[in-house]
PDB file of C-alpha atoms and ligand atoms in Angstrom:
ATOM      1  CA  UNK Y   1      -7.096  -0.279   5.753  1.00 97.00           C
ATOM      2  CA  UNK Y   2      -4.556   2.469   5.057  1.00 98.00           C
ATOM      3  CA  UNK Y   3      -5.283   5.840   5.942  1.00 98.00           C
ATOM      4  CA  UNK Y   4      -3.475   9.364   5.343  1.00 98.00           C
ATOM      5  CA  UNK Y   5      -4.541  12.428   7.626  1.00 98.00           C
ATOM      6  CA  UNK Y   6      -3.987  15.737   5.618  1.00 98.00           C
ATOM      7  CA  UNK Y   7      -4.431  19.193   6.883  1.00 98.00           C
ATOM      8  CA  UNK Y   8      -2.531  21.842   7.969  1.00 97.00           C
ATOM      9  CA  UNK Y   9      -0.822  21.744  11.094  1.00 96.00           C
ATOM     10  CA  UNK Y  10      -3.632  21.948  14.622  1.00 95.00           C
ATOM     11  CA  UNK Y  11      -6.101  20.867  12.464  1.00 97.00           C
ATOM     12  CA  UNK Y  12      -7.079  17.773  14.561  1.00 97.00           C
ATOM     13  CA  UNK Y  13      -5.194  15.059  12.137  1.00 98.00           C
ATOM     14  CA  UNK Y  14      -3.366  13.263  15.508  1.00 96.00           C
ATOM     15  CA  UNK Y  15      -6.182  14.043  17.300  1.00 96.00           C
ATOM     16  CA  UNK Y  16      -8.523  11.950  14.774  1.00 98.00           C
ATOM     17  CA  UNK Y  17      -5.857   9.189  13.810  1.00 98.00           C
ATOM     18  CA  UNK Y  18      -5.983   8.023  16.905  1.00 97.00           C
ATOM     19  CA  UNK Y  19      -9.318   7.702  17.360  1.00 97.00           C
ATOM     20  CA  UNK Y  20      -8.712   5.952  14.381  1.00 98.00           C
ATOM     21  CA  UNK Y  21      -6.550   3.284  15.158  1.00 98.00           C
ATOM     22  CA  UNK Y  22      -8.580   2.774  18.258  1.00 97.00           C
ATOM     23  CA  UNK Y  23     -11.832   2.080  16.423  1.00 98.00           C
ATOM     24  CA  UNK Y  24     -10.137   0.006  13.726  1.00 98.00           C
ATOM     25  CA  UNK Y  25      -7.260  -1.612  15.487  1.00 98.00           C
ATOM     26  CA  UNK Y  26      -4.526  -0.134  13.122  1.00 98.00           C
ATOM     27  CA  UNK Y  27      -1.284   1.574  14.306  1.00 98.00           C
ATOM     28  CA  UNK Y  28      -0.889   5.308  15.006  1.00 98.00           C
ATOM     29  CA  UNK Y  29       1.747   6.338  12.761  1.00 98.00           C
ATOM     30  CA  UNK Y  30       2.916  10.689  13.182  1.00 97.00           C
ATOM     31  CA  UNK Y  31       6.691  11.216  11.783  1.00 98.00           C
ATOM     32  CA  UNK Y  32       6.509  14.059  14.138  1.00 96.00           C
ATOM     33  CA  UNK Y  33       5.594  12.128  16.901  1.00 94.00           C
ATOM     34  CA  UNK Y  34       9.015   9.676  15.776  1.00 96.00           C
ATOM     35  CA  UNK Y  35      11.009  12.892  15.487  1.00 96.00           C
ATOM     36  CA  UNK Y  36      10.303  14.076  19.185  1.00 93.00           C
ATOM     37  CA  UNK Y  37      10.477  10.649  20.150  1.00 92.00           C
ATOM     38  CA  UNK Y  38      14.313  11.237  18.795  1.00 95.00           C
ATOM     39  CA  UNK Y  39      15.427  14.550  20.128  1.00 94.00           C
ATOM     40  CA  UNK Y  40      14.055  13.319  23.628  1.00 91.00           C
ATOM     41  CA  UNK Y  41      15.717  10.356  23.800  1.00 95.00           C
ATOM     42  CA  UNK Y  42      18.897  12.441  22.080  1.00 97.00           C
ATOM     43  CA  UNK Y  43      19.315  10.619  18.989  1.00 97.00           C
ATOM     44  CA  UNK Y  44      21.970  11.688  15.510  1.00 97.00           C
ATOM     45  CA  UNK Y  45      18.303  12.067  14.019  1.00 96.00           C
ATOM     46  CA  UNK Y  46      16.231  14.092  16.700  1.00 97.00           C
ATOM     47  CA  UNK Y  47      19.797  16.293  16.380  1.00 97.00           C
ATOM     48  CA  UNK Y  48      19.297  17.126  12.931  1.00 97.00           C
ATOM     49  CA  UNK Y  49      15.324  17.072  13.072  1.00 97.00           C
ATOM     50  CA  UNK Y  50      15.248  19.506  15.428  1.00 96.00           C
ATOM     51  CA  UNK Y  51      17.368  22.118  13.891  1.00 96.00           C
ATOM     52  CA  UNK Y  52      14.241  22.104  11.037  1.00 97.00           C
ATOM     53  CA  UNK Y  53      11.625  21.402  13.367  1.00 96.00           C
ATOM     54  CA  UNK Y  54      12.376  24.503  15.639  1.00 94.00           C
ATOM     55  CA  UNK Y  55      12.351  27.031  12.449  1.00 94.00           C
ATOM     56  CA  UNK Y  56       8.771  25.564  11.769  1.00 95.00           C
ATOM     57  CA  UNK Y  57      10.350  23.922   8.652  1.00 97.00           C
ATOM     58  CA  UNK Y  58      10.047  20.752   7.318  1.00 98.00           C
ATOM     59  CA  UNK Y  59      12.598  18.057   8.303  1.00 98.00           C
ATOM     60  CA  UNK Y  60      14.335  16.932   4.447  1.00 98.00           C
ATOM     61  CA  UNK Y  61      12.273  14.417   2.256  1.00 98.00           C
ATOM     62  CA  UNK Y  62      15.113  11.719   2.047  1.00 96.00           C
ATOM     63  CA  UNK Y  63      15.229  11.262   6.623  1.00 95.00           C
ATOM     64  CA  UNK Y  64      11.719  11.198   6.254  1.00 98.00           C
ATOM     65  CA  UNK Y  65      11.049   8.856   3.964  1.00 97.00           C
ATOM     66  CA  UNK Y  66      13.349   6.765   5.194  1.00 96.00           C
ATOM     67  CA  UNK Y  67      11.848   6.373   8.704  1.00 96.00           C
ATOM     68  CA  UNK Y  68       8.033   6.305   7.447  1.00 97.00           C
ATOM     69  CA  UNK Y  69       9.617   3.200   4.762  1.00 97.00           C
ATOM     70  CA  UNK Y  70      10.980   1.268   7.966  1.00 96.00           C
ATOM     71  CA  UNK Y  71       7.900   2.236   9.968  1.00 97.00           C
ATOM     72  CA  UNK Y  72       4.976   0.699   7.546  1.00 97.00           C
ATOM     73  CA  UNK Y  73       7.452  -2.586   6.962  1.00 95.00           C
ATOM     74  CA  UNK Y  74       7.240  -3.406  10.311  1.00 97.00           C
ATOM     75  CA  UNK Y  75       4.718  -6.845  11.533  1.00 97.00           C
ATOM     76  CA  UNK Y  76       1.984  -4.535  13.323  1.00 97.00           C
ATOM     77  CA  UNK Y  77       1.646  -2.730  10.246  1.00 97.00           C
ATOM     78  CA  UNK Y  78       0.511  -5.840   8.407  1.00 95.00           C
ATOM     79  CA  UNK Y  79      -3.472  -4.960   8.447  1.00 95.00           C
ATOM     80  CA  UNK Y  80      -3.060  -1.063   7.348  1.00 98.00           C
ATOM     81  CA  UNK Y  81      -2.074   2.125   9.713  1.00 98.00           C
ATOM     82  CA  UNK Y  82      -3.071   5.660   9.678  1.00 98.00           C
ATOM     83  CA  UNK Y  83      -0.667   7.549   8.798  1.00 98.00           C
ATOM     84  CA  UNK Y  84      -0.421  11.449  10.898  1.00 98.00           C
ATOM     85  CA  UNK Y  85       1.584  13.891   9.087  1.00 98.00           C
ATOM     86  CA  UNK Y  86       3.202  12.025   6.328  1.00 98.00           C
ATOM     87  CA  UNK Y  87       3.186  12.671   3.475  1.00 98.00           C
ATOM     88  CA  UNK Y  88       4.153  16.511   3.326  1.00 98.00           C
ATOM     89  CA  UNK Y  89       5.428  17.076   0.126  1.00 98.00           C
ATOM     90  CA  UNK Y  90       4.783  15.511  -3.196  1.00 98.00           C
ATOM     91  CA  UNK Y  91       7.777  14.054  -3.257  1.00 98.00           C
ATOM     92  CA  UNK Y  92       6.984  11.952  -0.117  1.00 98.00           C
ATOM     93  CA  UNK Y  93       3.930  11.115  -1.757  1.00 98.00           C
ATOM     94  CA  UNK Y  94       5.071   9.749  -4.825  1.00 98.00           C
ATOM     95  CA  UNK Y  95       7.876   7.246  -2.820  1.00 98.00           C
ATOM     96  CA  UNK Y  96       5.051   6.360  -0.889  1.00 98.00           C
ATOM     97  CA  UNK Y  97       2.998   5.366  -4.246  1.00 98.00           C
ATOM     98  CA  UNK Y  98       5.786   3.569  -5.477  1.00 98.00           C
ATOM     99  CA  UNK Y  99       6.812   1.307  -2.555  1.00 97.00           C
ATOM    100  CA  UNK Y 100       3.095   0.506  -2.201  1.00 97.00           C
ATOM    101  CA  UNK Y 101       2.629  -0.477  -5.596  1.00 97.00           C
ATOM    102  CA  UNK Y 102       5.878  -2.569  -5.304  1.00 96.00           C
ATOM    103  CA  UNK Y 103       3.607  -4.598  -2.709  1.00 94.00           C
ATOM    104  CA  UNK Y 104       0.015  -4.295  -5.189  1.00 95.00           C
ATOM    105  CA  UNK Y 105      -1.092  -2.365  -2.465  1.00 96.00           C
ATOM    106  CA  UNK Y 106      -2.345   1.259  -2.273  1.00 97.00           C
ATOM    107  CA  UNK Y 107      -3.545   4.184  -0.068  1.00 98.00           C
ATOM    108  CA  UNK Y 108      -7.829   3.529   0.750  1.00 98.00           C
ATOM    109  CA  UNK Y 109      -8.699   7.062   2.086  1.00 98.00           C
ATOM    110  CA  UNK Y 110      -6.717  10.439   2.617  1.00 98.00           C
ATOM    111  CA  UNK Y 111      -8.460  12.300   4.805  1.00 98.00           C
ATOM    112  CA  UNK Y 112      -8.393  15.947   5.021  1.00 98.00           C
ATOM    113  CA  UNK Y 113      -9.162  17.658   7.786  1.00 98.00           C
ATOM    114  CA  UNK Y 114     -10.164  20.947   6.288  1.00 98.00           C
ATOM    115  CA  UNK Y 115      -9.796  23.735   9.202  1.00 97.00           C
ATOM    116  CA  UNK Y 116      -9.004  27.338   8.101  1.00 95.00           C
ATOM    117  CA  UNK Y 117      -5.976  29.189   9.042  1.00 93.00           C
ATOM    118  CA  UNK Y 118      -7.769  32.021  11.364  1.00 90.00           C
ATOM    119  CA  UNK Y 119      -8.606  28.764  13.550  1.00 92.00           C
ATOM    120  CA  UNK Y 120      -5.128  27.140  13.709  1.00 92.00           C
ATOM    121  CA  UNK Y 121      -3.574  30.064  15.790  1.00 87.00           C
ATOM    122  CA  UNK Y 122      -5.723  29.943  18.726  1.00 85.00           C
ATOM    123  CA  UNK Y 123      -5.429  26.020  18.494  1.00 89.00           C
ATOM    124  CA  UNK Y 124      -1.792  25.622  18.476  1.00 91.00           C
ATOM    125  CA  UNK Y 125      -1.503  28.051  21.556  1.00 90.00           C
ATOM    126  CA  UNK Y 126      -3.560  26.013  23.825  1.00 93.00           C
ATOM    127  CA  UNK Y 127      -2.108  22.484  22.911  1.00 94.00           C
ATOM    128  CA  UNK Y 128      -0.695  20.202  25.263  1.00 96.00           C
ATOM    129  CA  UNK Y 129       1.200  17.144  24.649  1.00 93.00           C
ATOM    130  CA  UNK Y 130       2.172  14.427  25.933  1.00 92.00           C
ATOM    131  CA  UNK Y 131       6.049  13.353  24.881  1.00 86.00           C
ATOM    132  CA  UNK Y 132       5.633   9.749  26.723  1.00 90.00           C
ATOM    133  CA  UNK Y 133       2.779   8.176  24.952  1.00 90.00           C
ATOM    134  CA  UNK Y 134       2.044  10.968  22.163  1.00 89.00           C
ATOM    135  CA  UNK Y 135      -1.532  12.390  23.880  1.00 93.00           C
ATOM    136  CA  UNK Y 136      -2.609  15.719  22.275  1.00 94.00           C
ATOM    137  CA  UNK Y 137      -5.267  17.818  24.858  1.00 96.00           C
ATOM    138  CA  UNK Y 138      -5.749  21.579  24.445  1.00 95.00           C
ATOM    139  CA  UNK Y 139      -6.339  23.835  27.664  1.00 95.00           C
ATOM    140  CA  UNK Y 140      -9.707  25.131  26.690  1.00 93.00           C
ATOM    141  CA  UNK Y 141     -11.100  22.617  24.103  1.00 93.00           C
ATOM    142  CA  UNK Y 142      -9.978  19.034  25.166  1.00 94.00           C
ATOM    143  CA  UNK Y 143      -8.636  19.549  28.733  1.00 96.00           C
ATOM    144  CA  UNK Y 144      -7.071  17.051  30.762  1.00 97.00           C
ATOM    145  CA  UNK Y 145      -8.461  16.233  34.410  1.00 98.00           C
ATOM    146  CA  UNK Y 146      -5.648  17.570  36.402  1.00 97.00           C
ATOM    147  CA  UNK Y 147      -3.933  20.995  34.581  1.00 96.00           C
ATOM    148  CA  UNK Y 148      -0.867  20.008  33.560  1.00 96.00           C
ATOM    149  CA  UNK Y 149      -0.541  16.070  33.202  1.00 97.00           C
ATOM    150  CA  UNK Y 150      -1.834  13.374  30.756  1.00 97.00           C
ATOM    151  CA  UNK Y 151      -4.783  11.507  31.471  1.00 97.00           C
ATOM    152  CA  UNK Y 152      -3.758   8.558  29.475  1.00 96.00           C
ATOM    153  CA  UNK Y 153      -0.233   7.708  31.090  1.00 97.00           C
ATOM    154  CA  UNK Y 154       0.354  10.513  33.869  1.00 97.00           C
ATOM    155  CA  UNK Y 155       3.521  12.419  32.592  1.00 96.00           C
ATOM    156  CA  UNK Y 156       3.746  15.968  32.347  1.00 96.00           C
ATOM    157  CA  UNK Y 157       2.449  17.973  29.222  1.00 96.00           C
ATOM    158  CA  UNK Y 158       4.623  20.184  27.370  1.00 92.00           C
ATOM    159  CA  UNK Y 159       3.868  22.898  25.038  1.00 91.00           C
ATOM    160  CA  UNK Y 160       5.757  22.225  21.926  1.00 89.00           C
ATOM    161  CA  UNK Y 161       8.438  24.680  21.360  1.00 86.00           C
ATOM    162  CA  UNK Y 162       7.081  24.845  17.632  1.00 91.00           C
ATOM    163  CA  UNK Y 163       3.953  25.944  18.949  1.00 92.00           C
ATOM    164  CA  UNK Y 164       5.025  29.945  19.317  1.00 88.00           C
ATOM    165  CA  UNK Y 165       2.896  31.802  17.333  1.00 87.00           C
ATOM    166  CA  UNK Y 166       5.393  32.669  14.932  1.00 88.00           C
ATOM    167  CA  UNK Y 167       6.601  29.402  14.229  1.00 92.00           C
ATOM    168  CA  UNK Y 168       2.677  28.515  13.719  1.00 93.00           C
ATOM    169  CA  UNK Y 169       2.752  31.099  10.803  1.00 93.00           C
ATOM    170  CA  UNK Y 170       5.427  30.183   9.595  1.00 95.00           C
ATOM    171  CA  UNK Y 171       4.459  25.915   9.652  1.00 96.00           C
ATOM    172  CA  UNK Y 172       1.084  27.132   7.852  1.00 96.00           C
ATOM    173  CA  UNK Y 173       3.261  29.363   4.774  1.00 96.00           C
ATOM    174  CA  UNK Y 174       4.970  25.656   4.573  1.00 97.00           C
ATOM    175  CA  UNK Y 175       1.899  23.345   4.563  1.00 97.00           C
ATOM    176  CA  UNK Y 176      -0.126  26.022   2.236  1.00 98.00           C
ATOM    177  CA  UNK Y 177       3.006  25.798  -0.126  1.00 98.00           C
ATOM    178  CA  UNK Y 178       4.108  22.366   0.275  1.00 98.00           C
ATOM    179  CA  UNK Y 179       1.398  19.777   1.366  1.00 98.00           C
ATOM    180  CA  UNK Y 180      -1.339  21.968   0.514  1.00 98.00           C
ATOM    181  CA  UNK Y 181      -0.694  20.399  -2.934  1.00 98.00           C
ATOM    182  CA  UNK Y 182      -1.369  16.690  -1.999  1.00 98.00           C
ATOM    183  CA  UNK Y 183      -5.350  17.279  -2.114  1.00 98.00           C
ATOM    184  CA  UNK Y 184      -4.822  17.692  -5.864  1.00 98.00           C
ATOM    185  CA  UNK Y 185      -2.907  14.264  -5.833  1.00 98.00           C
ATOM    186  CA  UNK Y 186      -4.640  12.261  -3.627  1.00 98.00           C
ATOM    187  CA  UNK Y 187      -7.935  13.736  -5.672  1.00 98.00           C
ATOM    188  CA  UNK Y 188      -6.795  12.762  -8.663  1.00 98.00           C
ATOM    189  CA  UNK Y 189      -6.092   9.155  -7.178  1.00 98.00           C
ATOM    190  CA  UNK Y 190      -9.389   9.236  -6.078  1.00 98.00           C
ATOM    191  CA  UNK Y 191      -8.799   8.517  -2.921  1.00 98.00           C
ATOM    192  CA  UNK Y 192      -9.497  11.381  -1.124  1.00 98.00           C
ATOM    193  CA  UNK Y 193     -12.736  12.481   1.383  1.00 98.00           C
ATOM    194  CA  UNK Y 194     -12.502  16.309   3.274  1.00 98.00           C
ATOM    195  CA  UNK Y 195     -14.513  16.946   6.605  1.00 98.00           C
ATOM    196  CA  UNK Y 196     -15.140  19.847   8.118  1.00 98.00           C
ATOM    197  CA  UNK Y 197     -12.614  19.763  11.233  1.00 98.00           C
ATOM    198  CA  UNK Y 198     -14.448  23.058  12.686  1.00 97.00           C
ATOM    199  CA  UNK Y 199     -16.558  20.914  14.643  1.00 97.00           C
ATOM    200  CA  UNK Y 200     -16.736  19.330  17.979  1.00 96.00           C
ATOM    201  CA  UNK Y 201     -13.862  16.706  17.613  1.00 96.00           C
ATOM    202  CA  UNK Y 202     -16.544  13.760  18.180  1.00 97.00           C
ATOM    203  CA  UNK Y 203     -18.547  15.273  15.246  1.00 98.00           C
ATOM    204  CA  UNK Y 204     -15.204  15.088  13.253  1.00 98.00           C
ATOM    205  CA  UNK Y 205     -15.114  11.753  14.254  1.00 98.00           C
ATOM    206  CA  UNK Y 206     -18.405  10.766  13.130  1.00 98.00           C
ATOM    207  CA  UNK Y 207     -18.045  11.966   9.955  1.00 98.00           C
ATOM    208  CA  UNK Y 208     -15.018  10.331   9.381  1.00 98.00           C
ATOM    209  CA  UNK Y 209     -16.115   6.799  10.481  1.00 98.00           C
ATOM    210  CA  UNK Y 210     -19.055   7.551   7.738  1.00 98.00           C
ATOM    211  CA  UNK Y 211     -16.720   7.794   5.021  1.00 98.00           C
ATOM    212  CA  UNK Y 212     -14.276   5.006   6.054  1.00 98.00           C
ATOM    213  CA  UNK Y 213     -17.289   2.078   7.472  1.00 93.00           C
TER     214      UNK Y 213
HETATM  215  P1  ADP I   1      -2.468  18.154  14.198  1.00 65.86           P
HETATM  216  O1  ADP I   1      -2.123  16.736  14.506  1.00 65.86           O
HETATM  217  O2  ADP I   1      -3.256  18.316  12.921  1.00 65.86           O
HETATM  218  O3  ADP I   1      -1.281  19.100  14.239  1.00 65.86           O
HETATM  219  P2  ADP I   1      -3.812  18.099  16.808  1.00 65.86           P
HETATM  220  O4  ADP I   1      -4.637  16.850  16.698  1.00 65.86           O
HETATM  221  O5  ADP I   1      -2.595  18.037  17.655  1.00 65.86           O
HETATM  222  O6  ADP I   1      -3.451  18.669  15.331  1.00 65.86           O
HETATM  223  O7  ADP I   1      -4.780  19.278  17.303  1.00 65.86           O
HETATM  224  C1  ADP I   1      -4.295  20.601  17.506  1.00 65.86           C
HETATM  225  C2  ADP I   1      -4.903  21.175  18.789  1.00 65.86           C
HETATM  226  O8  ADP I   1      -6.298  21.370  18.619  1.00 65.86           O
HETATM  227  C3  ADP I   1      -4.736  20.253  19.983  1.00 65.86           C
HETATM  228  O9  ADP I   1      -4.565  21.055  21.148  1.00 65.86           O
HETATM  229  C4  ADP I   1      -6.055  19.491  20.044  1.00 65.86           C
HETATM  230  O10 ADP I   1      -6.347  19.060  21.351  1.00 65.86           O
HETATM  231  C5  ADP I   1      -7.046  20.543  19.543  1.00 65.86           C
HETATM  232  N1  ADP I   1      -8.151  19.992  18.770  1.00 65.86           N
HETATM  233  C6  ADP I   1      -8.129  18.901  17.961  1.00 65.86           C
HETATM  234  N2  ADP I   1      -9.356  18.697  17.390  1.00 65.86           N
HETATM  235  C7  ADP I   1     -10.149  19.715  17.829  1.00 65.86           C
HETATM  236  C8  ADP I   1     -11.521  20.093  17.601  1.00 65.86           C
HETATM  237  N3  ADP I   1     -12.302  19.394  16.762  1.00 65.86           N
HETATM  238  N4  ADP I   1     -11.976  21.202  18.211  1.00 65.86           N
HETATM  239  C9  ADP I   1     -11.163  21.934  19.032  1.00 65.86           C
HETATM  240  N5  ADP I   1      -9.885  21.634  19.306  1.00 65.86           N
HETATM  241  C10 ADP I   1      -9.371  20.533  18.712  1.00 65.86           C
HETATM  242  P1  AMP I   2       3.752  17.334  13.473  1.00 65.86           P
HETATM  243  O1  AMP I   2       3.888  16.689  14.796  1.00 65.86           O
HETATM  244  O2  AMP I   2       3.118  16.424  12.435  1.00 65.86           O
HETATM  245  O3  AMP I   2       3.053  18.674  13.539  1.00 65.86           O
HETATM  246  O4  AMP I   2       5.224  17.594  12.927  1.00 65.86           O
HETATM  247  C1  AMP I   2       6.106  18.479  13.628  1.00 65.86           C
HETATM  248  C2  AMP I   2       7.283  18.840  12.739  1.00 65.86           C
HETATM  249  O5  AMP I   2       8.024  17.650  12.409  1.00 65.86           O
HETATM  250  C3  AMP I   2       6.940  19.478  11.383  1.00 65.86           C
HETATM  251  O6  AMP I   2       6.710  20.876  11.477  1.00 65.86           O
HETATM  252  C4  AMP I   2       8.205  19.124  10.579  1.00 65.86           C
HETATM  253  O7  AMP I   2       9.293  19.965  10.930  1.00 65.86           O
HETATM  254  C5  AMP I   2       8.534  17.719  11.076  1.00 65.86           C
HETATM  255  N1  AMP I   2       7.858  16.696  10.259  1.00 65.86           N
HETATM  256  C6  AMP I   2       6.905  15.819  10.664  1.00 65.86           C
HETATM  257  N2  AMP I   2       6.503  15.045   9.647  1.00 65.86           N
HETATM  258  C7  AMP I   2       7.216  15.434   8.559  1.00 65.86           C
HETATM  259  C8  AMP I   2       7.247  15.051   7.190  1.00 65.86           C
HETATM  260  N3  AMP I   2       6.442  14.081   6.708  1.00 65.86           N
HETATM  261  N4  AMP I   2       8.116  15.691   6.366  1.00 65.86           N
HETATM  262  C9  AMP I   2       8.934  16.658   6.811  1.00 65.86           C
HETATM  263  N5  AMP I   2       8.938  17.092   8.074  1.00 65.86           N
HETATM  264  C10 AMP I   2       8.094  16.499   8.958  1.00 65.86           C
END
């Protein structure tokens, strides 16, 4: 099965997928999650992903296509993935299309996690992540046991420097403008379910399990 998590950014999209590729046994696939793999290991790519990632831009369409291409070619990916964060643009999209079509394959379910802006602020503030194994918690909403370090693998949390409430404004002017249009696409390829990511994240959860079986 081959997902895609839309939404803007906090919406719970890494939060679900990998719920998601626990339930189905699919890889966890979040370009951001490759990109601050990158800068943290000091990488020619984390360099130049940073300098967009910091200004709450997107990283360009040709780096990130590139990685995502090499990502879903890879054995483990053989069965499906969920994909967290890619695609962002139509662009992205539309080489995504084409190299599955290449295969006879195609996209089963874009999911969109539909969350409105008021909510993402106070969201972003609070989350916690973990840069060693990719864990998302958020201080108030999904806290970890002890304050400060991941359940799941025991390194310390950061909050991500694109977290700053300004840089959260200025991520959602970017997704409204250029992801935002991807529901339209992924509607018209009929391929695409919303739920209401408001909710308790297990009641997120259940509904998406509904629509994908
Ligand atoms: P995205 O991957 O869409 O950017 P995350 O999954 O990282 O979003 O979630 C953003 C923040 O909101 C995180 O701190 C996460 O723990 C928290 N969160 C995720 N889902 C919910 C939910 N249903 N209710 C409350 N907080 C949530
Ligand atoms: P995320 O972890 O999905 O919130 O992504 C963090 C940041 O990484 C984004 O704000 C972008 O700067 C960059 N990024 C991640 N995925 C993409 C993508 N598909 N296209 C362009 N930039 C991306």
């Amino acid at each position: 099965m081959k997902i895609i998590m839309l939404g803007a950014p906090g919406a719970g999209k890494g939060t679900q997928a990998k719920m998601i590729a626990d339930k189905y046994s699919i890889p966890h696939i979040s370009t951001g999650d490759i990109f601050r793999a990158n800068i943290k290991n000091g990488t020619e790519l984390g360099k130049e992903a940073k300098k967009y990632m910091d200004q709450g831009q997107l990283v360009p369409d040709e780096l990130t296509v590139k990685i995502l291409l090499d990502r879903v070619a890879q054995d483990d990916c053989k069965n499906g993935y969920v994909l967290d964060g890619f695609p962002r643009t139509i662009p992205q999209a539309e080489v995504l299309t084409d190299a599955l079509n290449k295969l006879g394959e195609k996209i089963d379910y874009a999911v969109n996690v539909d969350v409105p802006d008021e909510n993402i602020i106070n969201r972003m503030g609070g989350r916690r992540a973990c840069v060693t194994c990719g864990a998302t918690y958020h201080v108030v909403y999904i806290p970890t046991k002890v304050e400060g370090i991941c359940d799941r693998c025991g390194s310390a949390l950061i909050l991500r420097d694109d977290d700053k409430p300004e840089t959260v404004k200025k991520r959602l002017d970017v997704y409204h403008a250029q992801t935002q249009p991807l529901i339209d696409y992924y509607t018209a390829a009929g391929v695409l379910r919303s739920v209401d990511g408001t909710q308790d994240m297990k009641d997120v959860f259940n509904d998406i399990v509904k629509i994908l079986g």
